[in-house]
PDB file of C-alpha atoms in Angstrom:
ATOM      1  CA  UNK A 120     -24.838 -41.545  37.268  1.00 94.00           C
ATOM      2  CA  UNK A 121     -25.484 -45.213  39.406  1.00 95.00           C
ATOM      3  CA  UNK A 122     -29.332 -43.708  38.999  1.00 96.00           C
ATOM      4  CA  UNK A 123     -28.780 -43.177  35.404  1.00 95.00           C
ATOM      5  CA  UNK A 124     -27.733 -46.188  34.039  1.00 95.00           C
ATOM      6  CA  UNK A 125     -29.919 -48.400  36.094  1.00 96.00           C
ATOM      7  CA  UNK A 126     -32.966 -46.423  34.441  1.00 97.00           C
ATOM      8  CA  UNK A 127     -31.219 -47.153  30.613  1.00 96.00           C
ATOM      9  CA  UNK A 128     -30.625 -51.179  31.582  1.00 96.00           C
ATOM     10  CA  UNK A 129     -34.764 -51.415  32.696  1.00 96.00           C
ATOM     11  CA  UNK A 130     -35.811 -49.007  29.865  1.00 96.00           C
ATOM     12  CA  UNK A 131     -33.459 -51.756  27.654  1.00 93.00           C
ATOM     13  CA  UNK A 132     -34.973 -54.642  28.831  1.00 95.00           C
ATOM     14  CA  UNK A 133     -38.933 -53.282  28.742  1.00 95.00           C
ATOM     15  CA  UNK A 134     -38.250 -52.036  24.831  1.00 91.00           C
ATOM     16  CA  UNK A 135     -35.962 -55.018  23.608  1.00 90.00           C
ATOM     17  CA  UNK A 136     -39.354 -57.325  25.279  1.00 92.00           C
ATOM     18  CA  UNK A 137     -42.195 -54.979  23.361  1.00 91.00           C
ATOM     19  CA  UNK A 138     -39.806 -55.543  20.326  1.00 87.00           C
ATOM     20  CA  UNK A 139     -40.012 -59.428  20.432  1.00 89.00           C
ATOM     21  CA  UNK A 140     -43.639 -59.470  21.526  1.00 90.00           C
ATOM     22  CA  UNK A 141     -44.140 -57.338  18.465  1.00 87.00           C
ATOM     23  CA  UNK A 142     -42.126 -59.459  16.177  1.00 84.00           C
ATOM     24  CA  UNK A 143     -43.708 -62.693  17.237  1.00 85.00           C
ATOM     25  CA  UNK A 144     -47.525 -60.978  16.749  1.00 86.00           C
ATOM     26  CA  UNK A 145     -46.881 -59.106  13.636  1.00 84.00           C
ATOM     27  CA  UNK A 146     -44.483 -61.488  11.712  1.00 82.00           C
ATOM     28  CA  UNK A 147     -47.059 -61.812   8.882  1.00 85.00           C
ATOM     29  CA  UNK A 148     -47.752 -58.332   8.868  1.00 83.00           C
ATOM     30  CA  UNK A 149     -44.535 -56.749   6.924  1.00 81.00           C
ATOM     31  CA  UNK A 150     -45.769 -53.259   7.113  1.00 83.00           C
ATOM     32  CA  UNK A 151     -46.322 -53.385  11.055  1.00 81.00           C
ATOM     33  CA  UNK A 152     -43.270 -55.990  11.517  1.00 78.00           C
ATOM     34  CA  UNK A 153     -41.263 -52.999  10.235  1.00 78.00           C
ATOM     35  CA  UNK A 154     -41.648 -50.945  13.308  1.00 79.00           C
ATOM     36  CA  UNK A 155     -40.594 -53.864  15.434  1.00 80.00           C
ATOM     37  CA  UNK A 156     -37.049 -54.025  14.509  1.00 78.00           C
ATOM     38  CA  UNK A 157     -33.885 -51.842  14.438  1.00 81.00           C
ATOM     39  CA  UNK A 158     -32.785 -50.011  11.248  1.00 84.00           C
ATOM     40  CA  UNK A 159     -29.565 -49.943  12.504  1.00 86.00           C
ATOM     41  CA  UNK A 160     -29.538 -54.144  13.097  1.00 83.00           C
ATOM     42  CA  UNK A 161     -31.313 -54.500   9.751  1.00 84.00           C
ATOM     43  CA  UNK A 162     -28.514 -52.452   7.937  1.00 88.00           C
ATOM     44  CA  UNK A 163     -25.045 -54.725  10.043  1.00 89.00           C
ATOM     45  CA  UNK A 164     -27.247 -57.606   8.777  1.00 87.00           C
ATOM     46  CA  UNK A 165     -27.113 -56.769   5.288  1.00 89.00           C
ATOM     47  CA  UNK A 166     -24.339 -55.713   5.290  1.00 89.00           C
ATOM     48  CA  UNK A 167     -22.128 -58.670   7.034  1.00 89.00           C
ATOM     49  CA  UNK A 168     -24.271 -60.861   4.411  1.00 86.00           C
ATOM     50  CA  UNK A 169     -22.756 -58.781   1.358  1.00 83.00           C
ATOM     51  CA  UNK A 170     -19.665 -59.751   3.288  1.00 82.00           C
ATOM     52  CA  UNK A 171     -20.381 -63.422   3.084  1.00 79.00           C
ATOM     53  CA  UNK A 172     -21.068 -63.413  -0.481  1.00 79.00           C
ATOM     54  CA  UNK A 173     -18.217 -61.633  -1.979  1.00 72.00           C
ATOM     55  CA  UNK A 174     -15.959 -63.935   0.109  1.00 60.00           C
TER      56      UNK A 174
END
C-alpha cells in the first residue's frame, strides 16, 4: 500500500507538470489547449462562477 501511493504522488506530480507545460505551449491553440486541462476542474469552475453571479 506504502508502494502504492508513493507511485500515485510521482505519477501526480509528472502529469499535473506535462499539464502546465502543455497549457503554457498551447494557450493559443484552443483545440490542443483542450486536452491540457481537467473536465472535471473546468466543470467546479463554471459552476462556482454561476454561483457568484446569482449571489
Amino acid at each position: 500500500m506504502i508502494i502504492r501511493d508513493q507511485m500515485y504522488t510521482l505519477l501526480k506530480r509528472y502529469v499535473d507538470e506535462i499539464r502546465s507545460c502543455g497549457k503554457y505551449l498551447f494557450w493559443r491553440n484552443s483545440d490542443r489547449l483542450r486536452g491540457y486541462s481537467s473536465e472535471y476542474k473546468r466543470k467546479q469552475y463554471l459552476r462556482n462562477k454561476k454561483k457568484e453571479t446569482v449571489s
